[in-house]
Amino acid sequence: MTDADWLARAADLADAQVGRTAPNPAVGAVCVRDGRLLGEGAHLRAGGPHAEVNCLNSCTEDPAGATLYVTLEPCSTTGRTPPCCDLIRAKRLGRVVIGCLDPNPRHAGRAVDLLREAGIAVDVAEGPIADRCRALIAPFAKAIVTGLPYLRLKLALTLDGYIADGTRAARWITGPEARDWVQRLRARVDAVMVGAGTVRDDHPSLQPHLPDAPRKWRVLVDRHTSIEPRDLDDRTLLATRDLGYTGHDLAALLRALCAKGVNDVLCEGGGTLAGALLDAGLVDELLVIYAPKILGDPAAVRGLAIAPRPLSRALTLTPLDRLPLGPDTLLRFVSQRP
Ligand code: AOF
Ligand code: ZN
């Protein structure tokens, strides 16, 4: 097992916690001596012990001199919990391998010097495993640095770009494989956001219907407060009532959401909200699921109501990857950052 292999095991532990730790990052750690696993752990919830603590406490023997692999730089100051660097020193680890440095300005690389000063060897990963560790905390990184959540916009479209036919009836355009994929995605974000029209037409629960999935914030973006009581519950945030949204400043709305501890937002439409978010440059990731269907009906509901632009100024995205989902196809794009 190489360093990258052990870090991959730590990353798997972190990955299982994505969507459960907000506003904290998902972090995993393993402790190893002479190629033998002594212990492992992950951060399970904000306010709870960090991955390093759970890992070191699970060790089957004294970890003195052993190597700790952790997907994120160990914290060096006291937050809701004491600094992990202190514990690593107290347990006299021999070496620490860090998946990626912490973008949190409170830490931001300080652990490397602190641990080295204590005579502990420190390596910071590079290459694909480092990319994977960074990807695990991308929403946390954006939120802690900018005060804005990471925003994923998901749209299920016909090949000609519609999200519903002329009857506007709530019907799934995509097949069961795509629906299951969306359920799993919901389980991995902190909040699911939709526009008022979608709420009125579909009354979506927006919760991941999976066993054991934590309940998510539902954010209803509604300028006219036209939401029916049946659409409200203790996990629902009304943009106007709870987030100070006045119908204009979507960035301020997202900032207010981030201040509530939401780092990772999935917007599931409708077309007006989706277009406004894209127009405002607030989308980090666009997820389009194309169903192999064509409506050709101008009265059908467009998936994206963005301001019209000439080809020379077209909103242009960077393709990330594509995934077949039964008969449908998921295309993932990231926004081009200035
Ligand atoms: C985590 N889990 O496993 C690691 C974190 O308020 P606290 O004490 O929980 O500190 C949160 C900060 O600690 C967090 O913003 C991140 O910078 C750092 N590392 N956090 O929640 C972990 N290793
Ligand atoms: Zn810590």
Short mmCIF file of C-alpha atoms and ligand atoms in Angstrom, two decimals:
data_model
loop_
_atom_site.label_atom_id
_atom_site.label_comp_id
_atom_site.label_asym_id
_atom_site.label_seq_id
_atom_site.Cartn_x
_atom_site.Cartn_y
_atom_site.Cartn_z
CA MET A 1 0.00 0.00 0.00
CA THR A 2 1.41 3.40 -1.02
CA ASP A 3 0.74 6.73 0.69
CA ALA A 4 -1.83 7.43 -2.04
CA ASP A 5 -3.56 4.10 -1.30
CA TRP A 6 -3.87 4.87 2.42
CA LEU A 7 -5.09 8.37 1.66
CA ALA A 8 -7.65 6.85 -0.73
CA ARG A 9 -8.94 4.75 2.18
CA ALA A 10 -9.20 7.91 4.29
CA ALA A 11 -10.98 9.63 1.38
CA ASP A 12 -13.49 6.76 1.21
CA LEU A 13 -14.27 7.29 4.91
CA ALA A 14 -14.75 11.01 4.29
CA ASP A 15 -16.86 10.38 1.21
CA ALA A 16 -19.36 8.33 3.25
CA GLN A 17 -19.98 11.46 5.38
CA VAL A 18 -20.51 13.97 2.56
CA GLY A 19 -23.83 15.71 3.16
CA ARG A 20 -23.77 15.07 6.94
CA THR A 21 -21.14 17.42 8.37
CA ALA A 22 -22.18 20.97 7.38
CA PRO A 23 -20.93 23.55 8.02
CA ASN A 24 -17.81 21.46 8.60
CA PRO A 25 -15.99 19.54 5.88
CA ALA A 26 -16.17 15.77 5.46
CA VAL A 27 -12.80 14.43 6.61
CA GLY A 28 -11.37 10.92 6.95
CA ALA A 29 -8.23 9.58 8.63
CA VAL A 30 -6.36 6.28 8.97
CA CYS A 31 -3.45 5.37 11.23
CA VAL A 32 -0.87 2.91 9.94
CA ARG A 33 2.32 1.25 11.19
CA ASP A 34 4.57 -0.93 9.01
CA GLY A 35 1.78 -1.38 6.47
CA ARG A 36 -0.73 -2.38 9.17
CA LEU A 37 -3.93 -0.47 9.87
CA LEU A 38 -4.09 0.54 13.56
CA GLY A 39 -7.25 2.62 13.43
CA GLU A 40 -9.48 4.76 11.27
CA GLY A 41 -12.20 7.34 11.62
CA ALA A 42 -14.19 10.13 10.05
CA HIS A 43 -15.76 13.39 11.12
CA LEU A 44 -19.42 12.50 11.61
CA ARG A 45 -21.12 15.82 12.42
CA ALA A 46 -20.33 19.47 13.12
CA GLY A 47 -19.48 19.95 16.77
CA GLY A 48 -18.39 16.33 17.10
CA PRO A 49 -14.82 15.01 17.22
CA HIS A 50 -12.68 15.52 14.15
CA ALA A 51 -11.59 12.63 11.95
CA GLU A 52 -8.13 12.54 13.55
CA VAL A 53 -9.65 12.17 17.04
CA ASN A 54 -11.99 9.35 16.04
CA CYS A 55 -9.15 7.65 14.19
CA LEU A 56 -6.57 7.89 17.00
CA ASN A 57 -9.13 6.85 19.62
CA SER A 58 -9.95 3.75 17.57
CA CYS A 59 -6.33 2.56 17.43
CA THR A 60 -5.87 -1.00 18.59
CA GLU A 61 -2.38 -0.20 19.93
CA ASP A 62 -0.41 2.89 20.99
CA PRO A 63 0.04 4.96 17.79
CA ALA A 64 3.38 6.45 18.93
CA GLY A 65 5.73 6.52 15.93
CA ALA A 66 2.98 5.49 13.47
CA THR A 67 1.80 7.40 10.40
CA LEU A 68 -1.49 9.31 10.34
CA TYR A 69 -3.11 9.80 6.94
CA VAL A 70 -5.74 12.53 6.93
CA THR A 71 -7.62 13.96 3.95
CA LEU A 72 -7.49 17.53 5.33
CA GLU A 73 -4.76 19.37 7.20
CA PRO A 74 -5.22 18.86 10.96
CA CYS A 75 -6.64 21.91 12.72
CA SER A 76 -4.27 24.01 14.78
CA THR A 77 -6.61 26.24 16.79
CA THR A 78 -9.53 25.62 19.11
CA GLY A 79 -12.95 25.80 17.48
CA ARG A 80 -15.88 23.85 18.83
CA THR A 81 -13.28 21.15 19.57
CA PRO A 82 -9.59 21.33 20.65
CA PRO A 83 -6.80 21.46 18.02
CA CYS A 84 -5.98 18.11 16.45
CA CYS A 85 -2.31 19.15 16.15
CA ASP A 86 -2.11 19.01 19.98
CA LEU A 87 -3.50 15.47 20.04
CA ILE A 88 -1.12 14.34 17.27
CA ARG A 89 1.81 15.71 19.29
CA ALA A 90 0.54 14.21 22.54
CA LYS A 91 0.16 10.79 20.91
CA ARG A 92 3.68 11.17 19.48
CA LEU A 93 2.83 10.19 15.91
CA GLY A 94 5.95 9.75 13.75
CA ARG A 95 4.58 11.07 10.48
CA VAL A 96 1.50 12.81 9.13
CA VAL A 97 0.44 12.64 5.48
CA ILE A 98 -2.03 15.38 4.57
CA GLY A 99 -4.41 15.04 1.59
CA CYS A 100 -4.84 18.78 1.15
CA LEU A 101 -4.22 21.97 3.08
CA ASP A 102 -7.13 23.62 4.90
CA PRO A 103 -8.55 26.66 3.07
CA ASN A 104 -9.87 27.87 6.43
CA PRO A 105 -7.75 30.99 7.14
CA ARG A 106 -7.57 29.88 10.79
CA HIS A 107 -5.43 26.91 9.75
CA ALA A 108 -4.22 27.39 6.14
CA GLY A 109 -0.99 25.38 6.28
CA ARG A 110 0.01 26.14 9.87
CA ALA A 111 -0.17 22.47 10.86
CA VAL A 112 2.75 21.67 8.55
CA ASP A 113 5.14 23.95 10.47
CA LEU A 114 3.66 23.16 13.89
CA LEU A 115 4.02 19.42 13.47
CA ARG A 116 7.49 19.64 11.93
CA GLU A 117 8.62 21.84 14.83
CA ALA A 118 7.46 19.02 17.10
CA GLY A 119 9.74 16.61 15.22
CA ILE A 120 6.95 14.93 13.27
CA ALA A 121 7.57 14.26 9.55
CA VAL A 122 4.89 15.88 7.39
CA ASP A 123 4.07 15.26 3.73
CA VAL A 124 1.40 17.02 1.71
CA ALA A 125 -0.06 14.89 -1.09
CA GLU A 126 0.14 15.80 -4.76
CA GLY A 127 -1.48 14.46 -7.92
CA PRO A 128 -4.85 12.72 -8.33
CA ILE A 129 -5.31 11.81 -4.65
CA ALA A 130 -4.70 15.44 -3.66
CA ASP A 131 -7.29 16.48 -6.28
CA ARG A 132 -9.74 13.99 -4.78
CA CYS A 133 -9.16 15.31 -1.25
CA ARG A 134 -9.69 18.88 -2.49
CA ALA A 135 -12.86 17.86 -4.36
CA LEU A 136 -14.24 16.35 -1.13
CA ILE A 137 -14.12 19.75 0.55
CA ALA A 138 -14.87 21.99 -2.48
CA PRO A 139 -18.16 23.33 -1.02
CA PHE A 140 -16.54 23.93 2.40
CA ALA A 141 -13.61 25.66 0.68
CA LYS A 142 -15.84 27.98 -1.33
CA ALA A 143 -18.02 28.79 1.67
CA ILE A 144 -15.19 29.50 4.09
CA VAL A 145 -13.29 31.66 1.61
CA THR A 146 -16.14 33.59 -0.08
CA GLY A 147 -19.15 33.34 2.27
CA LEU A 148 -21.15 31.89 -0.63
CA PRO A 149 -22.26 28.26 -0.87
CA TYR A 150 -21.19 25.95 -3.67
CA LEU A 151 -24.15 25.89 -6.03
CA ARG A 152 -25.09 22.94 -8.21
CA LEU A 153 -27.86 23.50 -10.73
CA LYS A 154 -29.62 20.33 -11.85
CA LEU A 155 -32.03 20.24 -14.74
CA ALA A 156 -33.82 17.28 -16.33
CA LEU A 157 -34.54 18.28 -19.92
CA THR A 158 -35.99 16.96 -23.13
CA LEU A 159 -33.58 17.11 -26.04
CA ASP A 160 -35.21 20.40 -27.06
CA GLY A 161 -34.69 21.89 -23.60
CA TYR A 162 -38.11 21.57 -21.93
CA ILE A 163 -38.75 20.58 -18.32
CA ALA A 164 -42.50 19.98 -18.68
CA ASP A 165 -45.00 19.73 -21.51
CA GLY A 166 -47.75 22.26 -22.31
CA THR A 167 -50.05 20.86 -19.60
CA ARG A 168 -47.39 21.82 -16.98
CA ALA A 169 -48.30 18.62 -15.14
CA ALA A 170 -45.59 17.38 -12.81
CA ARG A 171 -44.23 14.35 -14.64
CA TRP A 172 -40.79 12.89 -14.61
CA ILE A 173 -39.11 13.43 -17.93
CA THR A 174 -36.24 11.14 -17.08
CA GLY A 175 -36.26 7.43 -16.21
CA PRO A 176 -35.81 5.62 -12.87
CA GLU A 177 -32.00 5.47 -13.11
CA ALA A 178 -31.78 9.27 -13.35
CA ARG A 179 -34.28 9.66 -10.48
CA ASP A 180 -32.20 7.36 -8.28
CA TRP A 181 -29.08 9.31 -9.15
CA VAL A 182 -30.81 12.56 -8.13
CA GLN A 183 -31.86 10.97 -4.81
CA ARG A 184 -28.25 10.08 -4.09
CA LEU A 185 -27.12 13.57 -5.06
CA ARG A 186 -29.69 15.13 -2.69
CA ALA A 187 -28.29 13.02 0.12
CA ARG A 188 -24.84 14.56 -0.48
CA VAL A 189 -25.79 18.27 -0.39
CA ASP A 190 -26.86 20.48 2.52
CA ALA A 191 -29.93 22.13 1.00
CA VAL A 192 -32.21 21.71 -1.99
CA MET A 193 -33.59 24.88 -3.49
CA VAL A 194 -36.44 25.47 -5.94
CA GLY A 195 -38.50 28.37 -7.24
CA ALA A 196 -42.06 29.08 -6.22
CA GLY A 197 -43.57 27.94 -9.51
CA THR A 198 -42.12 24.47 -9.04
CA VAL A 199 -43.55 24.34 -5.52
CA ARG A 200 -47.01 25.38 -6.72
CA ASP A 201 -46.99 22.92 -9.63
CA ASP A 202 -45.27 19.92 -8.05
CA HIS A 203 -45.28 20.27 -4.21
CA PRO A 204 -41.94 18.45 -4.19
CA SER A 205 -40.62 17.04 -0.91
CA LEU A 206 -37.07 17.55 -2.20
CA GLN A 207 -35.86 15.14 0.46
CA PRO A 208 -33.61 12.25 -0.47
CA HIS A 209 -35.93 9.23 -0.27
CA LEU A 210 -33.17 6.92 0.83
CA PRO A 211 -32.90 4.87 4.01
CA ASP A 212 -30.68 6.60 6.55
CA ALA A 213 -30.29 9.84 4.56
CA PRO A 214 -30.28 12.94 6.78
CA ARG A 215 -33.07 15.45 6.18
CA LYS A 216 -32.04 18.47 4.16
CA TRP A 217 -32.99 22.11 4.24
CA ARG A 218 -35.61 22.88 1.61
CA VAL A 219 -35.24 26.42 0.33
CA LEU A 220 -38.27 27.86 -1.44
CA VAL A 221 -37.48 30.95 -3.47
CA ASP A 222 -40.75 32.77 -3.57
CA ARG A 223 -41.08 36.49 -4.18
CA HIS A 224 -44.80 36.70 -3.63
CA THR A 225 -45.13 34.42 -0.60
CA SER A 226 -47.63 32.28 -2.45
CA ILE A 227 -46.57 29.05 -0.81
CA GLU A 228 -49.38 26.94 0.66
CA PRO A 229 -49.08 25.77 4.28
CA ARG A 230 -48.92 22.15 3.06
CA ASP A 231 -45.50 23.03 1.61
CA LEU A 232 -44.05 24.21 4.92
CA ASP A 233 -42.30 22.15 7.59
CA ASP A 234 -39.47 22.51 10.10
CA ARG A 235 -36.81 21.92 7.47
CA THR A 236 -38.23 24.48 5.04
CA LEU A 237 -36.72 27.94 4.63
CA LEU A 238 -38.82 30.53 2.84
CA ALA A 239 -36.44 32.87 1.04
CA THR A 240 -38.49 35.98 1.81
CA ARG A 241 -39.39 35.15 5.40
CA ASP A 242 -36.25 33.38 6.62
CA LEU A 243 -33.43 34.66 4.43
CA GLY A 244 -34.36 38.29 3.82
CA TYR A 245 -34.84 37.80 0.08
CA THR A 246 -36.46 40.81 -1.56
CA GLY A 247 -36.72 39.32 -5.01
CA HIS A 248 -33.62 40.96 -6.43
CA ASP A 249 -30.36 39.90 -4.94
CA LEU A 250 -29.84 36.16 -5.31
CA ALA A 251 -26.22 36.50 -4.13
CA ALA A 252 -27.44 38.01 -0.85
CA LEU A 253 -29.94 35.16 -0.51
CA LEU A 254 -27.15 32.60 -0.95
CA ARG A 255 -24.94 34.47 1.49
CA ALA A 256 -27.73 34.34 4.09
CA LEU A 257 -28.06 30.62 3.47
CA CYS A 258 -24.31 30.14 3.90
CA ALA A 259 -24.49 32.06 7.20
CA LYS A 260 -26.97 29.38 8.36
CA GLY A 261 -24.28 26.75 7.82
CA VAL A 262 -25.24 25.62 4.33
CA ASN A 263 -22.14 25.03 2.18
CA ASP A 264 -23.56 22.95 -0.63
CA VAL A 265 -26.80 23.87 -2.41
CA LEU A 266 -28.59 21.91 -5.11
CA CYS A 267 -31.02 23.99 -7.16
CA GLU A 268 -33.58 21.87 -8.99
CA GLY A 269 -35.31 24.64 -10.99
CA GLY A 270 -37.61 25.86 -12.23
CA GLY A 271 -36.48 27.58 -15.37
CA THR A 272 -36.78 31.14 -14.08
CA LEU A 273 -34.69 30.58 -10.95
CA ALA A 274 -32.20 28.45 -12.90
CA GLY A 275 -31.76 31.17 -15.51
CA ALA A 276 -31.45 33.94 -12.93
CA LEU A 277 -28.74 32.02 -11.05
CA LEU A 278 -26.80 31.45 -14.26
CA ASP A 279 -27.23 35.08 -15.34
CA ALA A 280 -25.92 36.20 -11.95
CA GLY A 281 -22.83 33.95 -12.29
CA LEU A 282 -23.71 32.08 -9.10
CA VAL A 283 -23.64 28.52 -10.48
CA ASP A 284 -20.55 26.42 -9.81
CA GLU A 285 -21.71 23.21 -11.41
CA LEU A 286 -24.40 22.59 -14.04
CA LEU A 287 -25.88 19.10 -14.16
CA VAL A 288 -28.10 18.46 -17.14
CA ILE A 289 -29.90 15.16 -17.50
CA TYR A 290 -31.11 14.79 -21.05
CA ALA A 291 -34.02 12.44 -21.71
CA PRO A 292 -34.13 11.16 -25.30
CA LYS A 293 -37.48 12.90 -25.88
CA ILE A 294 -38.57 15.82 -28.04
CA LEU A 295 -41.73 17.88 -27.44
CA GLY A 296 -41.51 20.58 -30.08
CA ASP A 297 -44.25 22.51 -28.29
CA PRO A 298 -43.66 26.23 -27.83
CA ALA A 299 -46.18 26.10 -24.96
CA ALA A 300 -43.98 23.61 -23.10
CA VAL A 301 -41.94 24.87 -20.13
CA ARG A 302 -38.39 25.92 -20.92
CA GLY A 303 -35.70 24.61 -18.61
CA LEU A 304 -33.57 27.73 -18.62
CA ALA A 305 -34.87 31.28 -18.84
CA ILE A 306 -31.60 33.19 -19.25
CA ALA A 307 -31.26 36.62 -20.75
CA PRO A 308 -30.84 36.29 -24.53
CA ARG A 309 -27.32 36.80 -25.84
CA PRO A 310 -25.52 36.62 -29.16
CA LEU A 311 -23.24 33.65 -29.83
CA SER A 312 -20.20 35.82 -29.20
CA ARG A 313 -21.38 36.35 -25.60
CA ALA A 314 -23.04 32.98 -25.07
CA LEU A 315 -22.86 31.63 -21.55
CA THR A 316 -20.07 29.09 -21.98
CA LEU A 317 -19.29 26.26 -19.60
CA THR A 318 -16.45 23.79 -19.17
CA PRO A 319 -17.44 20.13 -19.65
CA LEU A 320 -16.45 17.93 -16.70
CA ASP A 321 -17.80 14.46 -17.50
CA ARG A 322 -20.81 12.50 -18.73
CA LEU A 323 -22.62 9.51 -17.36
CA PRO A 324 -25.30 7.32 -18.93
CA LEU A 325 -28.30 6.86 -16.62
CA GLY A 326 -30.45 4.18 -18.26
CA PRO A 327 -31.95 5.80 -21.34
CA ASP A 328 -30.90 9.26 -20.16
CA THR A 329 -27.53 11.02 -20.15
CA LEU A 330 -26.08 13.18 -17.42
CA LEU A 331 -23.73 15.94 -18.57
CA ARG A 332 -21.73 17.77 -15.93
CA PHE A 333 -20.22 21.20 -16.49
CA VAL A 334 -18.36 23.63 -14.29
CA SER A 335 -18.64 27.37 -14.69
CA GLN A 336 -15.73 29.19 -16.19
CA ARG A 337 -14.37 31.35 -13.43
CA PRO A 338 -13.09 34.81 -14.35
C1 AOF B 1 -13.88 19.20 10.92
N1 AOF B 1 -13.60 17.88 10.93
O1 AOF B 1 -12.22 16.21 10.82
C2 AOF B 1 -11.36 18.38 10.57
C3 AOF B 1 -11.67 19.78 10.54
O2 AOF B 1 -15.28 23.99 15.23
P1 AOF B 1 -14.38 22.81 15.07
O3 AOF B 1 -13.47 22.60 16.24
O4 AOF B 1 -15.12 21.56 14.69
O5 AOF B 1 -13.37 23.15 13.87
C4 AOF B 1 -13.82 23.17 12.55
C5 AOF B 1 -12.64 23.43 11.63
O6 AOF B 1 -11.62 22.47 11.80
C6 AOF B 1 -13.03 23.32 10.18
O7 AOF B 1 -13.50 24.54 9.71
C7 AOF B 1 -11.74 22.91 9.48
O8 AOF B 1 -11.03 24.08 9.12
C8 AOF B 1 -10.94 22.19 10.57
N2 AOF B 1 -10.75 20.73 10.33
N3 AOF B 1 -12.95 20.12 10.74
O9 AOF B 1 -15.02 19.57 11.08
C9 AOF B 1 -12.40 17.43 10.78
N4 AOF B 1 -10.10 17.92 10.41
ZN ZN B 2 -9.21 19.01 14.09
#
